CSV table of N, CA and C in Angstrom, one decimal:
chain,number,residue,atom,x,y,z
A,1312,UNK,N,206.7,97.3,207.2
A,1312,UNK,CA,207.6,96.3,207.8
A,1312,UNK,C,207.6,95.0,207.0
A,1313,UNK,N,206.3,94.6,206.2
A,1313,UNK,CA,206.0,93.4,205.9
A,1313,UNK,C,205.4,93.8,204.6
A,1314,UNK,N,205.6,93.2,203.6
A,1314,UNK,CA,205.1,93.2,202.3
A,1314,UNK,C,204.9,92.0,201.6
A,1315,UNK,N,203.6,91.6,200.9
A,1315,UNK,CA,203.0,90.3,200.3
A,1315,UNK,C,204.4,90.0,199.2
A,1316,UNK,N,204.9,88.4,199.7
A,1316,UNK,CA,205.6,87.6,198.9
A,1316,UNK,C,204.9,86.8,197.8
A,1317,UNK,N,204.2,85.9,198.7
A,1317,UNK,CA,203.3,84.8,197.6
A,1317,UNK,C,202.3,84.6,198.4
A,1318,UNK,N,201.2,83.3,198.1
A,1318,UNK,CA,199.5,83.7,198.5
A,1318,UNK,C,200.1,83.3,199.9
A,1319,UNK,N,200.9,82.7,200.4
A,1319,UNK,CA,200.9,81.9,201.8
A,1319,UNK,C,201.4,83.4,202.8
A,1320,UNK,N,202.7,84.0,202.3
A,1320,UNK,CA,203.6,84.8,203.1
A,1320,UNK,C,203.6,86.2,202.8
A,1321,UNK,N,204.3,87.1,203.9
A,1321,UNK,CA,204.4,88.5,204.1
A,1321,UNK,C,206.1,88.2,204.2
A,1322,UNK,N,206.7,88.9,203.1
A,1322,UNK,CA,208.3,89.1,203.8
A,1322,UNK,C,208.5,90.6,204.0
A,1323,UNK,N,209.5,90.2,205.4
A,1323,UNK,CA,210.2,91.6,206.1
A,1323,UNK,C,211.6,91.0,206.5
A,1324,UNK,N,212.1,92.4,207.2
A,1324,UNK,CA,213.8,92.5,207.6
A,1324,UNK,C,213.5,92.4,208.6
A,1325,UNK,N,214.4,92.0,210.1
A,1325,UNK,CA,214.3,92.6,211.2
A,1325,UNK,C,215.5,92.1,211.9
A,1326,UNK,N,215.8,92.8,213.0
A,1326,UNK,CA,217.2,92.6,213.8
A,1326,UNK,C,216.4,91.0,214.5
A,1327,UNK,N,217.3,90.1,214.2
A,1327,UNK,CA,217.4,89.1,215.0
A,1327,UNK,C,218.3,88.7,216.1
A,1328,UNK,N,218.0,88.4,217.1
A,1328,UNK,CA,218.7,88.0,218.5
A,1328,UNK,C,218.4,87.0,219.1
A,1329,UNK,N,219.2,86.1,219.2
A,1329,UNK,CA,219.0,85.3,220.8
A,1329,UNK,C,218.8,86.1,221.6
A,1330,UNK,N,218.5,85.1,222.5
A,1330,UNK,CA,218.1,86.1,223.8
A,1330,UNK,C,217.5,84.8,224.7
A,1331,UNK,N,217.4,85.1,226.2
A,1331,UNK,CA,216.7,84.5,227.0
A,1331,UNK,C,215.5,84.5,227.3
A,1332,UNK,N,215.0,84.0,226.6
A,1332,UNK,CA,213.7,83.6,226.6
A,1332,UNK,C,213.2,82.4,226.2
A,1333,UNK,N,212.0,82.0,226.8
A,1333,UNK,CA,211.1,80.8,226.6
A,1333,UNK,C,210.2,80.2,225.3
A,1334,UNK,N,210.3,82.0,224.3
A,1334,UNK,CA,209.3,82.0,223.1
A,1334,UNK,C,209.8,83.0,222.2
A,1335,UNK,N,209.7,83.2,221.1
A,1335,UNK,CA,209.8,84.1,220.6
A,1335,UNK,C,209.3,85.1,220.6
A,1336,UNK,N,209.7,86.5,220.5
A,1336,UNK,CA,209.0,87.3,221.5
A,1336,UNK,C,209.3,88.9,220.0
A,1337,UNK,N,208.3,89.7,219.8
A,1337,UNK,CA,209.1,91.0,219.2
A,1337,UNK,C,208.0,92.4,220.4
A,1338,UNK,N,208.9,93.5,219.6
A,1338,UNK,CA,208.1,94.5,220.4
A,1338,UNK,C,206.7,94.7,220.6
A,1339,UNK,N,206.0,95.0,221.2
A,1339,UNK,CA,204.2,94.5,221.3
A,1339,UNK,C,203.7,95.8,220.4
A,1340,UNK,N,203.8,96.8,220.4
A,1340,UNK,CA,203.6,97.7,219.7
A,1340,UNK,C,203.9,97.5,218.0
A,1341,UNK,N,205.1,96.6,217.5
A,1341,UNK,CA,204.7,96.5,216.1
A,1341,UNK,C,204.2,95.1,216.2
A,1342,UNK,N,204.2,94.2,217.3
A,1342,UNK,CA,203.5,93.0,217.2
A,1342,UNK,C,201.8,93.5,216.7
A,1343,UNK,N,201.2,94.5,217.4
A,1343,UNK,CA,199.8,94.9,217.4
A,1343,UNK,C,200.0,95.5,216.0
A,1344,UNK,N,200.5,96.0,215.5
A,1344,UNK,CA,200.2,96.8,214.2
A,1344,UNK,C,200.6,96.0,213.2
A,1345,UNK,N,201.4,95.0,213.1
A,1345,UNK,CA,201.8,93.9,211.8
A,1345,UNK,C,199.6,92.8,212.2
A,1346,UNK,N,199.7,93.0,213.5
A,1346,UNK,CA,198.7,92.1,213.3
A,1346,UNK,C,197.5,92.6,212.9
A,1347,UNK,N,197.4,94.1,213.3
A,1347,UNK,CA,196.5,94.7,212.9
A,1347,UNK,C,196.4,94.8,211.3
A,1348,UNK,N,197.3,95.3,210.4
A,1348,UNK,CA,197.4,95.2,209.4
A,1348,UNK,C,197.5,94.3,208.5
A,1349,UNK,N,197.7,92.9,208.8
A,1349,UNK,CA,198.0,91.5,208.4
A,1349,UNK,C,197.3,90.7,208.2
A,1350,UNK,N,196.8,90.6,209.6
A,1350,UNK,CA,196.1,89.8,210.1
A,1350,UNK,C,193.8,89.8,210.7
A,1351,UNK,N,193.9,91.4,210.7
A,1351,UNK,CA,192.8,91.6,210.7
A,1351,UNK,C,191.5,91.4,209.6
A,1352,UNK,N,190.3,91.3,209.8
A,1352,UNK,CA,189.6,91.5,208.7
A,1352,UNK,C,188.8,92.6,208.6
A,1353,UNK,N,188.4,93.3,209.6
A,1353,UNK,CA,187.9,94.9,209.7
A,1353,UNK,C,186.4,94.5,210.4
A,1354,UNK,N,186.0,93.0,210.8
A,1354,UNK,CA,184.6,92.4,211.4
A,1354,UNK,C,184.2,93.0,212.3
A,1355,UNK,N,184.8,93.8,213.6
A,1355,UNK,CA,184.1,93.6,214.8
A,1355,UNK,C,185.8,94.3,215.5
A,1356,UNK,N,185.3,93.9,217.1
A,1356,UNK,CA,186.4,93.3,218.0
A,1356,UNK,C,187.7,92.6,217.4
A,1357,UNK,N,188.6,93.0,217.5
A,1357,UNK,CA,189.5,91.7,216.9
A,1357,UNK,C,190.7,91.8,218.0
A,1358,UNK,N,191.2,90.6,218.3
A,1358,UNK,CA,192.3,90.5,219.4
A,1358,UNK,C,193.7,90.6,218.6
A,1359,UNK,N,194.8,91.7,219.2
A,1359,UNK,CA,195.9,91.7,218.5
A,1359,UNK,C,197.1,90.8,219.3
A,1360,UNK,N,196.7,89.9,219.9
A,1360,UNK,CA,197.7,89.8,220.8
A,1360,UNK,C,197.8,88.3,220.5
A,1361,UNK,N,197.3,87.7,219.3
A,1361,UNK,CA,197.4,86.2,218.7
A,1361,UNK,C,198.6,86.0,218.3
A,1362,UNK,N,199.3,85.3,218.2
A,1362,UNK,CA,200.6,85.3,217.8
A,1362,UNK,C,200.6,84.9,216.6
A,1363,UNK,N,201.7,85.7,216.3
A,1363,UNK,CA,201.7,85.6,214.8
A,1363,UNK,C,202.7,84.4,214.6
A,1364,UNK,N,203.0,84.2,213.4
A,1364,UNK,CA,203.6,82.6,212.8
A,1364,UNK,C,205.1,83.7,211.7
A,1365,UNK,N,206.1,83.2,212.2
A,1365,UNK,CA,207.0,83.6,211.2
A,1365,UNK,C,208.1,82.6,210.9
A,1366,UNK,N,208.3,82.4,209.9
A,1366,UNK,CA,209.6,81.5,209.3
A,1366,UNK,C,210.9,82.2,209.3
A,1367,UNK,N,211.6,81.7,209.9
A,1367,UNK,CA,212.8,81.7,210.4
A,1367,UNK,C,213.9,80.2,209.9
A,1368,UNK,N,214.7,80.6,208.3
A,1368,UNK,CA,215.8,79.8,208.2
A,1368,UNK,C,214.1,78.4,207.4
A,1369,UNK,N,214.6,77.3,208.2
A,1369,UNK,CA,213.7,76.2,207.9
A,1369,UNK,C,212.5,75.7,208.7
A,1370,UNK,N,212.0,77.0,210.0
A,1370,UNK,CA,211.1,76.3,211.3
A,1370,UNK,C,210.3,77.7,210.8
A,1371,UNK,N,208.7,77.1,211.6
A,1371,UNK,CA,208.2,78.5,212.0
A,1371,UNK,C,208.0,78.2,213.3
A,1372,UNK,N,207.7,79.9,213.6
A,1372,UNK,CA,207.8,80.1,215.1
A,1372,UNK,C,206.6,80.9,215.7
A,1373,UNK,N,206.2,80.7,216.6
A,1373,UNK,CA,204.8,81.7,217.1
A,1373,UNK,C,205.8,82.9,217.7
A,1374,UNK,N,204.7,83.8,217.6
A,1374,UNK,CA,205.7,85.4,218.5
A,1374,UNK,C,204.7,86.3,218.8
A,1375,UNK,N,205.1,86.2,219.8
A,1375,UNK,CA,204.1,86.8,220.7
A,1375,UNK,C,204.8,88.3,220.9
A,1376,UNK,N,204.3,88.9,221.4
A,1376,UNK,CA,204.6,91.0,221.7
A,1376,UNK,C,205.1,90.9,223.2
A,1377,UNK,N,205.9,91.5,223.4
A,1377,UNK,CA,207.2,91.8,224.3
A,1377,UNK,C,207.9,92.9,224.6
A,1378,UNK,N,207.1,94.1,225.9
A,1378,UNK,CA,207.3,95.4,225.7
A,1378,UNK,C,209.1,95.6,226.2
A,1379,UNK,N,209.5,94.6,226.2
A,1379,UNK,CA,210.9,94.7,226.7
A,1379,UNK,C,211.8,94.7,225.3
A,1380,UNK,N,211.2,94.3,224.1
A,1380,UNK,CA,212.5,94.3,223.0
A,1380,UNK,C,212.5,95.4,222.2
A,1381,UNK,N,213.2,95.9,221.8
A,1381,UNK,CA,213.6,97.2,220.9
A,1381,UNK,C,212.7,96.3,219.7
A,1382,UNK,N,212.2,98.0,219.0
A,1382,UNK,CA,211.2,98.1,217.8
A,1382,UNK,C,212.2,97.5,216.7
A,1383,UNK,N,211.7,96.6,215.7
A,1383,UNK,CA,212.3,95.5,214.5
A,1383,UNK,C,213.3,95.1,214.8
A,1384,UNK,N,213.0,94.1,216.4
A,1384,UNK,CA,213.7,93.4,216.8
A,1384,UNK,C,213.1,92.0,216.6
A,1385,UNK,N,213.3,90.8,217.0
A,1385,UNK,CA,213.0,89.9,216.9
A,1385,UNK,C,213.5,88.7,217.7
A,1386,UNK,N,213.4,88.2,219.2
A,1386,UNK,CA,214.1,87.8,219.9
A,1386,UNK,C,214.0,86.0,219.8
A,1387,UNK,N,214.6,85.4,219.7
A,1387,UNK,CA,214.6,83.8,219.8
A,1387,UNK,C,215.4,83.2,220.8
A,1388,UNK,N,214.8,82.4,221.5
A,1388,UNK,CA,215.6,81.5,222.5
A,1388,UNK,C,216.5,80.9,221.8
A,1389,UNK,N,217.7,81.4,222.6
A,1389,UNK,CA,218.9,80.8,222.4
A,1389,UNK,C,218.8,78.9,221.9
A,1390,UNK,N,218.3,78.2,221.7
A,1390,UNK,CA,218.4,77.2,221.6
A,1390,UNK,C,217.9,77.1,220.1
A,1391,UNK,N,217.2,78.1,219.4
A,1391,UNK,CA,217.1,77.8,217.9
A,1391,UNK,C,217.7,78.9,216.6
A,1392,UNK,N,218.3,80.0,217.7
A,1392,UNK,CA,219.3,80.5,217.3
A,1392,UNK,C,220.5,79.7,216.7
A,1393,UNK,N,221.3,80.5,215.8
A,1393,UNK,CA,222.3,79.9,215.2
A,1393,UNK,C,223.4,80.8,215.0
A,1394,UNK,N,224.6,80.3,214.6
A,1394,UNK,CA,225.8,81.0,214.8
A,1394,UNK,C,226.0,82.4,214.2
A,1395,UNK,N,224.9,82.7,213.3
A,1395,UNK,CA,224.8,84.0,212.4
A,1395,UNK,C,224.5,85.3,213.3
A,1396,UNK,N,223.6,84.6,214.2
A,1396,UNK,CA,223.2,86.0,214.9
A,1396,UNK,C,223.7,86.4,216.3
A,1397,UNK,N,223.5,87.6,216.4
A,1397,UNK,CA,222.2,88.4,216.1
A,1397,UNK,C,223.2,89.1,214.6
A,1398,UNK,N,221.9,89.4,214.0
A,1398,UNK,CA,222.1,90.0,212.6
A,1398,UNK,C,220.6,90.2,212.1
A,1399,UNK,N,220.4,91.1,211.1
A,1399,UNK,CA,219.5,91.5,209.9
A,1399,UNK,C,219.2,90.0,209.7
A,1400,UNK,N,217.8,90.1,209.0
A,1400,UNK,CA,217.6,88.9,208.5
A,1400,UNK,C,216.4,88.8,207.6
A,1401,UNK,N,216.1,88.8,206.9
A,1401,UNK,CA,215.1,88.4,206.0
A,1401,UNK,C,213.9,87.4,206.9
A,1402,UNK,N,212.7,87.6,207.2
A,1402,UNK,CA,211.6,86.8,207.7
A,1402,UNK,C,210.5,86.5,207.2
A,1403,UNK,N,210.0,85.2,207.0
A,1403,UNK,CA,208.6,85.5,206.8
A,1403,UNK,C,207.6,85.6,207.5
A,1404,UNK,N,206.2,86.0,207.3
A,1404,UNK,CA,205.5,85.6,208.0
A,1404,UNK,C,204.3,85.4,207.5
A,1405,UNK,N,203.8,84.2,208.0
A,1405,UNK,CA,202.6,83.2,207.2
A,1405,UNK,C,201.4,84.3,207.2
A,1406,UNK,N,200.4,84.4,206.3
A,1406,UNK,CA,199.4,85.3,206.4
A,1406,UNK,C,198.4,84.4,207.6
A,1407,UNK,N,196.7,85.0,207.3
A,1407,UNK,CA,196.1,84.8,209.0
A,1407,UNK,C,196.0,83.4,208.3
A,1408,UNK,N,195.3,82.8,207.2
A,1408,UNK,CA,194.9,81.5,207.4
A,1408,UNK,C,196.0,80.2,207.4
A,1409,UNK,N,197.2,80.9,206.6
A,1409,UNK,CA,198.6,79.7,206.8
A,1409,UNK,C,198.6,79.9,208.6
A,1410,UNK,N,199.1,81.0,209.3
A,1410,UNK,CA,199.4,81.1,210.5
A,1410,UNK,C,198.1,80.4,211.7
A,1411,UNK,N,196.6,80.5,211.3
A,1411,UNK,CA,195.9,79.8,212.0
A,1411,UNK,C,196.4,78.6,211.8
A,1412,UNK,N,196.5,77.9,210.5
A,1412,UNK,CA,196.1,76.5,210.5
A,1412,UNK,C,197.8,75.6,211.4
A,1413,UNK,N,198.7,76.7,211.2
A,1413,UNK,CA,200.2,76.0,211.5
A,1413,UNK,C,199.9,76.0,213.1
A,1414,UNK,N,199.7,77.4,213.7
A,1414,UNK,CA,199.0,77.1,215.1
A,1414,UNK,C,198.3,76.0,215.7
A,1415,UNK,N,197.6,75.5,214.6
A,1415,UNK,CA,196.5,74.5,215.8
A,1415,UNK,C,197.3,73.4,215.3
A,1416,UNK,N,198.0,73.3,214.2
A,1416,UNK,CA,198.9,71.7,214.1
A,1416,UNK,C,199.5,71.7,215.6
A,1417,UNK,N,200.0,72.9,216.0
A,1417,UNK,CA,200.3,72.7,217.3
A,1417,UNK,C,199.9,72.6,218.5
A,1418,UNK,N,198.4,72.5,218.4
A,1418,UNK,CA,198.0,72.5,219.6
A,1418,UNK,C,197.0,74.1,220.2
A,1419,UNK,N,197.3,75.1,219.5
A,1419,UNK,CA,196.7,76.3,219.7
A,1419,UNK,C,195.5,76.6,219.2
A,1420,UNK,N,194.7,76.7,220.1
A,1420,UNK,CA,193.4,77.1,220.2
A,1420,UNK,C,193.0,78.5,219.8
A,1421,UNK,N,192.2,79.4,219.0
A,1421,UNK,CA,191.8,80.7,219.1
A,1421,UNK,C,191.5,80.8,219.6
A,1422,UNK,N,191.0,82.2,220.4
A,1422,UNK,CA,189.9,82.7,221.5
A,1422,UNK,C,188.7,82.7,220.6
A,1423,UNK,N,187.6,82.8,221.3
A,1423,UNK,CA,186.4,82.7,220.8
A,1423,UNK,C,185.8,83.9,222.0
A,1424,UNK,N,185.0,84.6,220.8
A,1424,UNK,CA,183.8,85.7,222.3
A,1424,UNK,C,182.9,85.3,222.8
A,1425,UNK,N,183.2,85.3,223.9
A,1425,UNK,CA,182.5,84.7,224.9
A,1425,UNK,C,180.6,85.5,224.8
């Protein structure tokens, strides 16, 4: 789905949509396996359900798993959607340490094992 661009990113295709929703959202089944494959280190326990960080156009966006969207979908609230879609689209997506660090610029915390 995702293949190394440069040290920062993973590019892939995927159907993009508005849609009604609050967050960016894709199917949770390849949400779990892009994270598993991407994002894992092979340590332990690892949680797949971190949201991943993907560039879209000139923003990145968190996206979280969504057993309601069709497989290499990609759903965006209508509000940063743009007149192109829904359409194919070229995405990136930041690897784990670009995607940690863009996270907590925002405020997002890891889980930690208790």
């Amino acid at each position: 789905m995702f293949e190394r661009f440069s040290s920062g990113y993973y590019l892939g295709e995927l159907y993009v949509e508005p849609h009604d929703v609050d967050r960016a959202v894709m199917q949770r089944a390849d949400h779990e396996h892009v994270t598993e494959q991407l994002y894992a280190d092979g340590t332990g326990i690892e949680r797949l359900d971190t949201p991943l960080v993907m560039k879209l156009d000139a923003g990145h966006i968190p996206v979280e798993g969504d057993d309601g969207v069709p497989t290499g979908t990609l759903a965006v609230p209508r509000d940063i959607a743009d007149e192109r879609l829904p359409g194919r689209r070229n995405v990136l997506l930041a690897d784990a340490d670009r995607a940690e660090n863009l996270l907590r610029w925002e405020g997002w915390e890891p889980f930690t094992n208790a």
